[in-house]
Tab-separated table of C-alpha atoms and ligand atoms in Angstrom:
chain	number	residue	atom	x	y	z
A	1	MET	CA	-30.362	39.885	-15.021
A	2	LYS	CA	-33.962	38.808	-15.364
A	3	LEU	CA	-36.814	41.049	-14.239
A	4	THR	CA	-40.314	39.660	-13.604
A	5	ILE	CA	-43.150	42.076	-12.968
A	6	LEU	CA	-45.121	40.659	-10.030
A	7	GLY	CA	-47.206	43.730	-9.284
A	8	SER	CA	-47.615	46.722	-11.589
A	9	GLY	CA	-50.576	48.273	-9.798
A	10	SER	CA	-51.344	50.780	-7.079
A	11	PRO	CA	-53.189	50.719	-3.725
A	12	GLU	CA	-56.479	50.332	-5.631
A	13	ALA	CA	-58.029	46.859	-5.453
A	14	TYR	CA	-57.673	45.637	-9.022
A	15	ALA	CA	-57.799	42.146	-10.538
A	16	ARG	CA	-55.606	43.081	-13.518
A	17	ARG	CA	-52.679	44.382	-11.484
A	18	ALA	CA	-51.308	43.368	-8.089
A	19	SER	CA	-49.775	46.117	-5.960
A	20	SER	CA	-46.034	46.780	-6.242
A	21	GLY	CA	-43.606	43.875	-6.530
A	22	TYR	CA	-40.645	43.256	-8.867
A	23	LEU	CA	-38.444	40.190	-8.954
A	24	LEU	CA	-34.842	40.462	-10.117
A	25	GLU	CA	-32.778	37.300	-10.589
A	26	VAL	CA	-29.031	37.873	-10.588
A	27	GLY	CA	-26.522	35.035	-10.272
A	28	LYS	CA	-27.735	32.781	-7.489
A	29	ASP	CA	-29.790	35.541	-5.870
A	30	VAL	CA	-33.505	36.166	-6.213
A	31	ILE	CA	-34.257	39.704	-5.104
A	32	LEU	CA	-37.790	40.979	-4.536
A	33	PHE	CA	-38.302	44.743	-4.579
A	34	ASP	CA	-41.462	45.583	-2.589
A	35	CYS	CA	-44.212	43.150	-1.647
A	36	GLY	CA	-47.662	44.668	-2.076
A	37	GLY	CA	-50.963	42.826	-2.010
A	38	GLY	CA	-51.227	40.068	-4.637
A	39	VAL	CA	-47.472	39.774	-5.143
A	40	VAL	CA	-47.168	36.354	-3.487
A	41	ASP	CA	-49.921	34.958	-5.733
A	42	ASN	CA	-48.115	36.315	-8.801
A	43	LEU	CA	-44.815	34.911	-7.529
A	44	LEU	CA	-46.455	31.471	-7.576
A	45	ARG	CA	-47.943	32.132	-11.020
A	46	SER	CA	-44.433	33.015	-12.243
A	47	GLY	CA	-43.288	29.513	-11.292
A	48	ARG	CA	-41.350	30.388	-8.135
A	49	LYS	CA	-42.071	29.867	-4.485
A	50	PRO	CA	-41.687	32.142	-1.440
A	51	SER	CA	-38.622	30.286	-0.123
A	52	ASP	CA	-36.811	31.016	-3.430
A	53	ILE	CA	-36.474	34.681	-2.417
A	54	THR	CA	-33.024	35.486	-1.030
A	55	HIS	CA	-33.456	39.254	-0.454
A	56	LEU	CA	-36.523	41.428	0.074
A	57	VAL	CA	-35.874	45.143	-0.401
A	58	PHE	CA	-38.512	47.787	0.401
A	59	THR	CA	-38.556	51.231	-1.213
A	60	HIS	CA	-40.958	52.490	1.456
A	61	LEU	CA	-43.660	51.196	3.740
A	62	HIS	CA	-46.900	52.331	2.171
A	63	SER	CA	-49.325	49.411	2.343
A	64	ASP	CA	-49.302	48.843	-1.426
A	65	HIS	CA	-45.583	48.069	-1.148
A	66	MET	CA	-45.720	45.744	1.881
A	67	MET	CA	-49.209	44.251	2.357
A	68	ASP	CA	-47.990	40.752	1.372
A	69	TYR	CA	-44.873	40.932	3.594
A	70	ALA	CA	-46.290	38.727	6.341
A	71	GLN	CA	-47.723	36.338	3.748
A	72	LEU	CA	-44.320	35.962	2.068
A	73	VAL	CA	-42.399	35.425	5.310
A	74	HIS	CA	-44.954	32.977	6.698
A	75	ALA	CA	-45.162	30.974	3.470
A	76	ALA	CA	-41.355	30.785	3.084
A	77	TRP	CA	-41.123	29.637	6.720
A	78	ASP	CA	-43.798	27.006	6.141
A	79	GLU	CA	-41.746	25.709	3.194
A	80	GLY	CA	-38.788	25.318	5.553
A	81	GLY	CA	-36.820	28.090	3.839
A	82	ALA	CA	-33.872	29.925	5.363
A	83	PRO	CA	-34.736	33.137	7.226
A	84	LEU	CA	-35.441	35.874	4.682
A	85	ARG	CA	-32.993	38.807	4.490
A	86	VAL	CA	-35.100	41.969	4.601
A	87	PHE	CA	-33.935	45.534	3.922
A	88	GLY	CA	-36.153	48.579	4.263
A	89	PRO	CA	-36.573	51.952	5.899
A	90	ALA	CA	-37.663	52.217	9.523
A	91	PRO	CA	-39.927	51.069	11.046
A	92	ILE	CA	-39.603	47.747	9.196
A	93	ALA	CA	-38.062	46.162	12.326
A	94	ALA	CA	-41.047	47.185	14.467
A	95	ILE	CA	-43.473	46.067	11.757
A	96	THR	CA	-41.738	42.681	11.640
A	97	ARG	CA	-41.992	42.328	15.426
A	98	GLY	CA	-45.625	43.400	15.128
A	99	TYR	CA	-46.271	40.377	12.927
A	100	PHE	CA	-43.864	37.736	14.192
A	101	GLY	CA	-42.739	38.836	17.682
A	102	PRO	CA	-43.891	37.068	20.881
A	103	ASP	CA	-46.802	39.522	21.173
A	104	GLY	CA	-47.278	39.950	17.433
A	105	VAL	CA	-50.570	39.582	15.617
A	106	LEU	CA	-49.513	36.142	14.361
A	107	ALA	CA	-48.269	34.891	17.756
A	108	HIS	CA	-51.351	32.772	18.435
A	109	ASP	CA	-51.078	31.185	14.982
A	110	LEU	CA	-47.361	30.488	15.429
A	111	ARG	CA	-47.831	29.099	18.922
A	112	ALA	CA	-50.489	26.736	17.604
A	113	ARG	CA	-48.379	25.646	14.648
A	114	THR	CA	-45.266	25.004	16.734
A	115	GLU	CA	-46.745	23.716	20.039
A	116	PHE	CA	-49.980	21.883	19.156
A	117	LEU	CA	-48.967	18.207	19.143
A	118	PRO	CA	-50.851	17.197	15.967
A	119	SER	CA	-49.299	20.170	14.137
A	120	GLN	CA	-45.862	19.055	15.312
A	121	GLU	CA	-46.563	15.600	13.837
A	122	VAL	CA	-47.548	17.193	10.496
A	123	TRP	CA	-44.305	19.182	10.556
A	124	LYS	CA	-42.230	16.066	11.323
A	125	ALA	CA	-43.984	14.117	8.584
A	126	ARG	CA	-42.914	16.849	6.150
A	127	GLY	CA	-39.266	16.347	7.149
A	128	GLY	CA	-39.072	19.020	9.862
A	129	THR	CA	-37.406	18.693	13.249
A	130	LEU	CA	-38.483	19.856	16.692
A	131	PRO	CA	-38.472	22.283	18.342
A	132	ARG	CA	-39.754	24.257	15.389
A	133	PRO	CA	-38.465	27.853	15.503
A	134	TRP	CA	-40.714	30.780	14.610
A	135	PRO	CA	-40.176	32.794	11.426
A	136	ALA	CA	-37.162	35.034	12.008
A	137	PRO	CA	-36.566	37.383	9.087
A	138	GLN	CA	-33.139	39.046	9.266
A	139	VAL	CA	-34.160	42.679	9.143
A	140	THR	CA	-31.815	45.572	8.355
A	141	GLU	CA	-33.186	49.109	8.524
A	142	ILE	CA	-31.670	51.233	5.783
A	143	GLU	CA	-31.255	54.909	4.914
A	144	PRO	CA	-30.502	56.815	1.708
A	145	GLY	CA	-27.063	55.868	0.407
A	146	PHE	CA	-27.430	52.283	1.595
A	147	GLN	CA	-25.369	49.874	-0.490
A	148	LEU	CA	-25.331	46.113	-0.633
A	149	SER	CA	-23.442	43.452	-2.575
A	150	GLY	CA	-24.489	39.951	-3.539
A	151	ASP	CA	-23.621	37.251	-6.041
A	152	GLY	CA	-21.963	39.460	-8.648
A	153	TRP	CA	-24.129	42.528	-8.043
A	154	GLN	CA	-24.022	45.859	-6.252
A	155	LEU	CA	-27.074	47.750	-5.034
A	156	ALA	CA	-27.148	51.503	-4.397
A	157	SER	CA	-29.935	53.807	-3.234
A	158	CYS	CA	-31.064	57.387	-2.932
A	159	GLU	CA	-33.906	59.245	-1.266
A	160	VAL	CA	-36.855	60.257	-3.454
A	161	PRO	CA	-39.651	62.678	-2.523
A	162	HIS	CA	-42.958	60.878	-1.936
A	163	ALA	CA	-44.453	60.680	1.581
A	164	GLN	CA	-41.851	62.356	3.791
A	165	PRO	CA	-41.760	63.022	6.707
A	166	HIS	CA	-44.202	60.191	7.425
A	167	LEU	CA	-42.312	57.597	5.393
A	168	MET	CA	-38.714	57.481	4.213
A	169	CYS	CA	-38.823	56.669	0.484
A	170	LEU	CA	-35.975	55.250	-1.573
A	171	ALA	CA	-35.050	54.370	-5.149
A	172	PHE	CA	-32.571	51.619	-5.989
A	173	SER	CA	-30.062	50.788	-8.676
A	174	LEU	CA	-28.603	47.336	-9.100
A	175	GLU	CA	-25.582	46.731	-11.309
A	176	SER	CA	-24.228	43.391	-12.443
A	177	GLY	CA	-21.853	42.388	-15.244
A	178	GLY	CA	-21.848	45.887	-16.734
A	179	ARG	CA	-25.664	46.106	-16.796
A	180	LYS	CA	-27.720	48.512	-14.697
A	181	PHE	CA	-31.313	48.226	-13.463
A	182	VAL	CA	-33.018	51.137	-11.701
A	183	TYR	CA	-36.334	51.105	-9.842
A	184	SER	CA	-37.699	54.512	-8.894
A	185	GLY	CA	-40.052	53.349	-6.166
A	186	ASP	CA	-42.779	55.982	-5.775
A	187	ALA	CA	-40.876	59.117	-6.640
A	188	GLY	CA	-41.222	62.729	-7.535
A	189	PRO	CA	-38.498	63.976	-9.858
A	190	CYS	CA	-35.276	64.947	-8.081
A	191	ASP	CA	-31.564	65.364	-8.754
A	192	ALA	CA	-30.659	62.271	-6.745
A	193	LEU	CA	-32.926	60.046	-8.847
A	194	ASP	CA	-31.640	61.645	-12.064
A	195	ALA	CA	-28.121	60.723	-10.963
A	196	LEU	CA	-29.096	57.205	-9.915
A	197	MET	CA	-30.794	56.459	-13.252
A	198	GLN	CA	-27.812	57.723	-15.276
A	199	GLY	CA	-26.982	55.221	-18.012
A	200	ALA	CA	-29.515	52.617	-16.845
A	201	ASP	CA	-30.111	49.734	-19.236
A	202	LEU	CA	-33.635	49.469	-17.855
A	203	LEU	CA	-35.492	52.066	-15.782
A	204	LEU	CA	-38.667	50.897	-14.067
A	205	HIS	CA	-40.477	54.100	-13.084
A	206	TRP	CA	-43.734	54.593	-11.269
A	207	CYS	CA	-46.512	56.582	-12.935
A	208	TYR	CA	-49.483	57.753	-10.909
A	209	ARG	CA	-50.968	60.319	-13.264
A	210	LEU	CA	-51.384	60.852	-16.999
A	211	ASP	CA	-50.530	63.952	-18.972
A	212	GLY	CA	-53.326	66.487	-18.741
A	213	GLU	CA	-54.787	64.918	-15.624
A	214	PRO	CA	-55.434	67.564	-12.990
A	215	ALA	CA	-53.561	67.259	-9.710
A	216	HIS	CA	-53.616	69.194	-6.457
A	217	PRO	CA	-50.748	71.734	-6.413
A	218	MET	CA	-49.093	69.748	-3.624
A	219	MET	CA	-49.406	66.473	-5.551
A	220	ALA	CA	-48.319	67.666	-9.001
A	221	PRO	CA	-44.577	67.919	-8.251
A	222	LEU	CA	-44.649	64.467	-6.649
A	223	THR	CA	-46.417	62.668	-9.503
A	224	PRO	CA	-44.564	62.990	-12.816
A	225	THR	CA	-46.569	62.276	-15.958
A	226	PRO	CA	-45.404	60.024	-18.811
A	227	SER	CA	-44.031	63.090	-20.659
A	228	GLU	CA	-42.023	64.219	-17.649
A	229	ILE	CA	-40.694	60.718	-16.925
A	230	ALA	CA	-39.767	60.278	-20.596
A	231	ALA	CA	-37.813	63.556	-20.671
A	232	ASN	CA	-35.920	62.749	-17.463
A	233	ALA	CA	-35.072	59.233	-18.633
A	234	ARG	CA	-33.846	60.504	-21.995
A	235	SER	CA	-31.641	63.158	-20.326
A	236	ALA	CA	-30.153	60.449	-18.128
A	237	GLY	CA	-29.193	58.275	-21.090
A	238	VAL	CA	-31.526	55.440	-20.128
A	239	SER	CA	-31.760	52.668	-22.757
A	240	ARG	CA	-35.153	51.207	-21.944
A	241	LEU	CA	-38.079	52.668	-19.978
A	242	LEU	CA	-40.955	50.831	-18.332
A	243	LEU	CA	-43.817	52.623	-16.623
A	244	THR	CA	-45.545	50.888	-13.740
A	245	HIS	CA	-47.809	51.538	-10.713
A	246	PHE	CA	-50.792	52.060	-13.037
A	247	ARG	CA	-54.205	52.826	-11.565
A	248	VAL	CA	-57.579	51.531	-12.753
A	249	HIS	CA	-58.588	54.675	-14.653
A	250	MET	CA	-55.242	54.672	-16.520
A	251	ASP	CA	-55.919	51.311	-18.170
A	252	THR	CA	-58.325	52.324	-20.927
A	253	PRO	CA	-57.158	51.881	-24.543
A	254	ASP	CA	-57.200	55.667	-25.025
A	255	ALA	CA	-55.158	56.285	-21.880
A	256	HIS	CA	-52.576	53.687	-22.905
A	257	ALA	CA	-52.342	55.158	-26.395
A	258	ALA	CA	-51.791	58.638	-24.975
A	259	ALA	CA	-49.193	57.445	-22.464
A	260	LEU	CA	-47.306	55.475	-25.110
A	261	ALA	CA	-47.382	58.406	-27.524
A	262	ALA	CA	-45.868	60.604	-24.812
A	263	LEU	CA	-43.185	57.999	-24.083
A	264	HIS	CA	-42.290	57.482	-27.710
A	265	SER	CA	-42.073	61.183	-28.562
A	266	GLY	CA	-40.241	62.167	-25.371
A	267	PHE	CA	-38.017	59.136	-24.886
A	268	GLY	CA	-37.932	56.885	-27.930
A	269	PRO	CA	-39.290	53.570	-29.162
A	270	ASP	CA	-37.964	51.359	-26.361
A	271	ALA	CA	-40.589	52.327	-23.799
A	272	ALA	CA	-43.668	50.479	-22.587
A	273	ILE	CA	-46.265	50.093	-19.840
A	274	ALA	CA	-45.487	47.120	-17.584
A	275	GLU	CA	-48.043	44.351	-17.080
A	276	ASP	CA	-48.118	41.698	-14.355
A	277	LEU	CA	-46.039	38.589	-15.086
A	278	GLN	CA	-44.087	40.121	-17.955
A	279	VAL	CA	-40.414	39.121	-18.044
A	280	PHE	CA	-37.548	41.321	-19.239
A	281	GLU	CA	-33.846	40.642	-19.704
A	282	VAL	CA	-31.826	43.559	-18.365
B	1	LIG	ZN1	-47.222	52.928	-4.228
């Protein structure tokens, strides 16, 4: 499996890091986990195009995990790609209709692109046929315990505490050929995630707060620090640990040194802070 970091940032506007997005290539499938702002640009920088994506899987529907959703679907459609298979918690179906339905926010754009005669000629000149259908992502709303199989891989999921009851929030594991990748999504520590990450070859775990950084008593249990993540990953027998979802203030040299020291003492040497466009073999 090949993992490409397309967005290692947070909701904060930040040139160094796009919001959440992680590309996993397994067999013939190209799976995108989350699609926050800036992810489509980084997908292009990584040498791939929107219509290469076979599956889009959302952990949850905070904006920093889905702000580029419409951009991805529209661009893949414009490339003539097959309808994207989309999996995510409710209300991803309503959100999709809100973009691409007959009364969606993009309806006037889509009507113009498919019905305006000069636009039809442009489409035909690019090899398209008429009538030109609208984008039609194949959306499946999922719940904790959702499983999926693809070209030699199996995906599993669990619920993680983050923004309930407003948003259902999930973590995913994906296993292929005896290798296991786990993505925490945005997650407070919990037994279900500990079980899901058991024996992972690579754990990609969000980090929203550094050790010693004060947090509101309601936020602290939802935002594990590098030390806490390292201890949980070590207990679960994880082989390699990557922290992601870094915020602007966490990107100073001193903050990185402190986070890495916590990872190395609590987990071991094979731990790092993810950066956009890095590639890892799982
Ligand atoms: Zn997030």
